[in-house]
Amino acid sequence: MSKSFNIIKTNTSNPKVWVVIGVSVVGFVVLAETLRRRRNPKLNGRVDFGAFLERFELIPFPQPPPPAARQPLAGLKFAIKDVFDVKGYVTGFGSPDWKRDHHEADRTAVVVTLLLKNGATCIGKTVLDEFAFGITGENKHYGTPVNPQMPSHIPGGSSSGSAVAVAAQLVDFALGTDTIGCVRVPASFCGILGYRPSHGTVSMIGVLPNSQSLDTVGLLARNASILHRVGHVLLQLNAVEPRRARRLIFADDIFQLSKVPKLKTIHVISKAIESLSG
């Protein structure tokens, strides 16, 4: 008995033993949490993957009569992060306390109105990190939306509900806000496309601010075609015919630190450019 005790005493004084114990404990905790998420019916059985806070329908503005062109976003459905004002609804900021202490909005956010004017239909507001202070997409009040690609993993945030709604094919596209990655992070976690326009190019009127010097309305979509269509409307670009490029210039010195031979890199990029330009 004393011999066994001495062996244990000797080994426990070794720092490597404690490192192994620590790593083992962390491994068990991670494994247990993963299994809990997979088995928890509150996570996997939630309606609409837990993406929505409120469901409603904002129908688009009337279509112009023929022979006028069809509105560019006609037939598309979208969701909005709970930071965008909608007339008659309280903008909750992902917090029941905030929602309880504020009144219904008296007007709809400019960017939401713009999408409605171009034929899209809004079907509800989505979950976010409380006050948009977070990057994981978790919300202790409303629950964490389930990542459709990896149910045992977090969806990323703060625009988690918008990303999940798109990834789960509940909507064609969704709006979020991107301050330090709040659209791009959940897009990458959920396996969809996320776009952050340059600061100030999309109106923030009617959108609750997090950091006004960084906040930007962001866009989430499953495919590049819809991202392009909606982005064209958000950025209010004129429809122009694509022009055939006569000459393209790229800085080959940016590849000087790459392990791939420079000539091979240039060849691959040149072929890609030729293919894209026709």
XYZ file of C-alpha atoms in Angstrom:
278
model
C 0.000 0.000 0.000
C 2.791 2.396 0.967
C 4.686 1.478 -2.211
C 1.699 2.388 -4.392
C 1.264 5.618 -2.466
C 4.913 6.540 -3.040
C 4.573 5.888 -6.786
C 1.508 8.149 -6.994
C 3.248 10.817 -4.921
C 6.338 10.724 -7.145
C 4.348 10.940 -10.384
C 2.062 13.742 -9.242
C 5.089 15.940 -8.633
C 5.957 15.666 -12.328
C 4.581 18.674 -14.332
C 4.083 16.484 -17.423
C 1.565 14.391 -15.515
C -0.543 17.459 -14.775
C -0.360 18.527 -18.427
C -1.688 15.125 -19.484
C -4.432 15.299 -16.841
C -5.405 18.812 -17.949
C -5.558 17.861 -21.634
C -7.618 14.784 -20.790
C -10.125 16.790 -18.749
C -10.517 19.360 -21.538
C -10.995 16.554 -24.052
C -13.744 14.966 -21.953
C -15.496 18.325 -21.522
C -15.426 19.028 -25.273
C -16.664 15.509 -26.054
C -19.472 15.779 -23.504
C -20.608 19.154 -24.878
C -20.573 17.817 -28.449
C -22.684 14.817 -27.461
C -25.049 17.056 -25.489
C -25.632 19.302 -28.478
C -26.272 16.333 -30.748
C -28.722 14.677 -28.357
C -30.484 17.733 -26.968
C -33.946 17.924 -28.544
C -34.105 21.623 -27.763
C -31.280 22.131 -30.241
C -32.021 19.658 -33.011
C -35.830 19.678 -32.823
C -36.402 23.434 -32.848
C -38.713 24.914 -35.433
C -36.872 26.621 -38.281
C -33.513 25.719 -36.686
C -34.202 28.407 -34.054
C -33.318 31.121 -36.576
C -36.357 33.389 -36.115
C -37.422 35.659 -33.289
C -40.577 36.895 -35.007
C -42.453 35.686 -38.051
C -44.453 38.125 -40.172
C -44.805 39.021 -43.820
C -43.993 42.333 -45.466
C -45.261 42.097 -49.016
C -43.372 43.879 -51.793
C -44.557 47.039 -53.467
C -46.905 46.522 -56.453
C -45.321 45.236 -59.656
C -45.240 47.697 -62.564
C -47.719 46.810 -65.324
C -46.437 45.336 -68.615
C -44.506 46.046 -70.703
C -42.349 47.383 -67.857
C -39.551 45.087 -66.725
C -40.189 42.772 -63.781
C -38.760 43.940 -60.469
C -35.249 42.490 -60.009
C -35.968 40.727 -56.695
C -39.482 39.498 -57.483
C -40.178 36.080 -55.991
C -37.326 36.217 -53.454
C -37.884 35.934 -49.702
C -35.589 37.417 -47.081
C -35.169 37.751 -43.318
C -33.657 40.552 -41.280
C -31.560 40.674 -38.132
C -33.390 42.064 -35.106
C -31.647 45.423 -35.413
C -33.638 46.653 -38.432
C -36.717 48.766 -37.754
C -40.044 47.574 -39.122
C -43.034 49.856 -38.701
C -45.376 48.520 -36.032
C -42.783 46.173 -34.475
C -40.369 46.719 -31.585
C -36.733 46.345 -32.611
C -35.498 44.085 -29.843
C -31.693 44.120 -30.295
C -31.647 40.449 -29.271
C -32.614 41.390 -25.704
C -36.011 40.985 -23.994
C -35.098 43.777 -21.564
C -34.369 46.190 -24.414
C -37.571 45.158 -26.189
C -39.655 45.674 -23.043
C -38.319 49.224 -22.562
C -38.783 50.462 -26.142
C -41.720 51.325 -28.354
C -42.788 50.116 -31.768
C -40.908 51.654 -34.680
C -42.793 54.380 -36.529
C -41.039 53.671 -39.824
C -39.271 50.849 -41.637
C -35.495 50.906 -42.163
C -34.471 52.448 -45.488
C -32.658 49.324 -46.674
C -35.653 47.057 -45.943
C -37.961 49.445 -47.829
C -35.527 49.403 -50.749
C -35.729 45.603 -50.970
C -39.533 45.666 -50.773
C -39.659 48.238 -53.581
C -37.614 45.894 -55.738
C -39.972 42.948 -55.324
C -38.615 40.944 -52.362
C -40.797 39.687 -49.481
C -39.643 39.906 -45.858
C -40.802 37.009 -43.659
C -39.409 37.838 -40.234
C -36.696 38.884 -37.790
C -33.808 36.669 -36.771
C -31.790 35.876 -33.638
C -28.479 37.587 -32.875
C -25.993 37.853 -30.036
C -27.577 40.116 -27.408
C -26.929 43.768 -28.399
C -24.807 42.341 -31.260
C -21.959 42.062 -28.718
C -20.540 38.725 -29.728
C -19.103 36.593 -32.481
C -20.414 33.126 -31.542
C -24.093 33.613 -32.391
C -25.297 32.398 -28.981
C -28.178 34.093 -27.168
C -29.029 33.059 -23.585
C -32.545 34.515 -23.828
C -33.778 33.197 -27.168
C -31.485 30.234 -27.648
C -28.735 29.628 -30.168
C -29.741 28.951 -33.787
C -28.719 25.476 -34.960
C -25.986 25.410 -37.592
C -27.585 23.395 -40.460
C -24.198 22.240 -41.723
C -22.809 21.155 -38.339
C -25.566 20.903 -35.690
C -23.041 20.259 -32.906
C -21.187 23.502 -33.685
C -22.081 27.150 -33.086
C -23.419 29.146 -36.078
C -21.159 32.165 -35.556
C -22.406 35.697 -34.998
C -23.578 38.143 -34.310
C -25.902 37.686 -37.347
C -26.415 34.013 -36.483
C -30.145 33.744 -37.188
C -29.815 35.388 -40.594
C -27.018 33.016 -41.600
C -28.904 29.948 -40.354
C -32.113 31.000 -42.150
C -30.187 31.189 -45.429
C -28.169 28.003 -44.899
C -31.330 26.058 -43.977
C -33.036 27.324 -47.160
C -35.767 29.078 -45.166
C -35.132 32.255 -47.176
C -33.296 33.168 -50.368
C -31.166 35.808 -48.664
C -30.930 37.705 -45.392
C -29.697 40.974 -43.982
C -27.320 41.298 -41.065
C -24.898 43.915 -39.843
C -21.146 43.579 -39.955
C -19.048 45.504 -37.447
C -15.974 43.317 -37.000
C -17.065 40.257 -38.952
C -20.657 39.772 -37.768
C -21.815 38.721 -41.261
C -18.633 37.152 -42.593
C -18.039 34.896 -39.565
C -21.497 33.229 -39.500
C -21.390 32.935 -43.296
C -18.160 30.955 -43.071
C -19.425 28.830 -40.170
C -22.670 27.951 -41.986
C -21.125 27.379 -45.414
C -22.778 30.266 -47.291
C -21.736 33.555 -48.856
C -21.408 36.708 -46.769
C -20.793 40.182 -48.163
C -19.785 43.311 -46.265
C -20.091 46.446 -48.454
C -17.760 49.364 -47.858
C -18.677 51.486 -44.848
C -21.387 54.016 -45.662
C -22.427 52.615 -49.053
C -25.698 51.143 -47.719
C -28.016 53.295 -45.602
C -27.980 52.609 -41.854
C -31.072 54.772 -41.247
C -33.481 52.720 -39.167
C -30.786 50.272 -37.996
C -29.737 50.058 -34.334
C -26.033 50.949 -34.074
C -23.308 48.987 -32.340
C -20.320 51.069 -33.415
C -21.272 53.775 -35.897
C -17.745 54.138 -37.256
C -17.658 50.423 -38.160
C -21.271 49.257 -38.658
C -22.269 48.175 -42.146
C -25.383 46.488 -43.482
C -24.284 43.048 -44.698
C -25.796 40.475 -47.025
C -26.013 36.669 -46.784
C -26.957 34.296 -49.609
C -26.422 30.685 -50.695
C -25.282 31.364 -54.251
C -23.449 34.059 -56.148
C -26.353 34.766 -58.498
C -28.701 35.914 -55.731
C -25.850 37.702 -53.949
C -25.195 39.621 -57.181
C -28.874 40.493 -57.741
C -29.452 41.734 -54.205
C -26.074 43.457 -54.021
C -26.914 45.354 -57.208
C -30.055 46.685 -55.521
C -28.410 47.469 -52.161
C -25.564 49.367 -53.776
C -28.043 51.005 -56.193
C -25.884 50.295 -59.207
C -26.993 51.045 -62.747
C -27.589 48.055 -64.977
C -24.857 48.051 -67.606
C -23.766 45.574 -70.205
C -20.520 43.826 -69.277
C -17.603 45.008 -71.392
C -14.970 42.709 -72.780
C -11.639 43.447 -71.140
C -8.799 44.365 -73.506
C -6.026 44.328 -70.953
C -5.749 43.073 -67.370
C -2.851 43.911 -65.072
C -2.007 42.120 -61.835
C 0.927 42.600 -59.460
C 2.938 39.380 -59.660
C 5.215 40.497 -56.812
C 2.472 39.667 -54.303
C 3.321 35.985 -54.874
C 7.035 36.318 -54.135
C 6.693 34.713 -50.683
C 4.652 31.800 -52.000
C 6.231 28.339 -52.085
C 4.682 27.743 -55.511
C 7.069 28.716 -58.348
C 6.304 32.215 -59.632
C 6.003 31.203 -63.287
C 3.511 28.469 -62.426
C 1.408 30.899 -60.400
C 1.385 33.443 -63.211
C 0.389 30.744 -65.707
C -2.548 29.563 -63.563
C -3.820 33.105 -62.968
C -3.468 34.004 -66.648
C -5.527 30.978 -67.682
C -8.172 31.795 -65.080
C -8.397 35.380 -66.319
C -8.698 34.213 -69.917
C -11.521 31.870 -68.944
C -13.412 34.504 -66.943
C -13.060 37.183 -69.598
C -14.066 34.863 -72.431
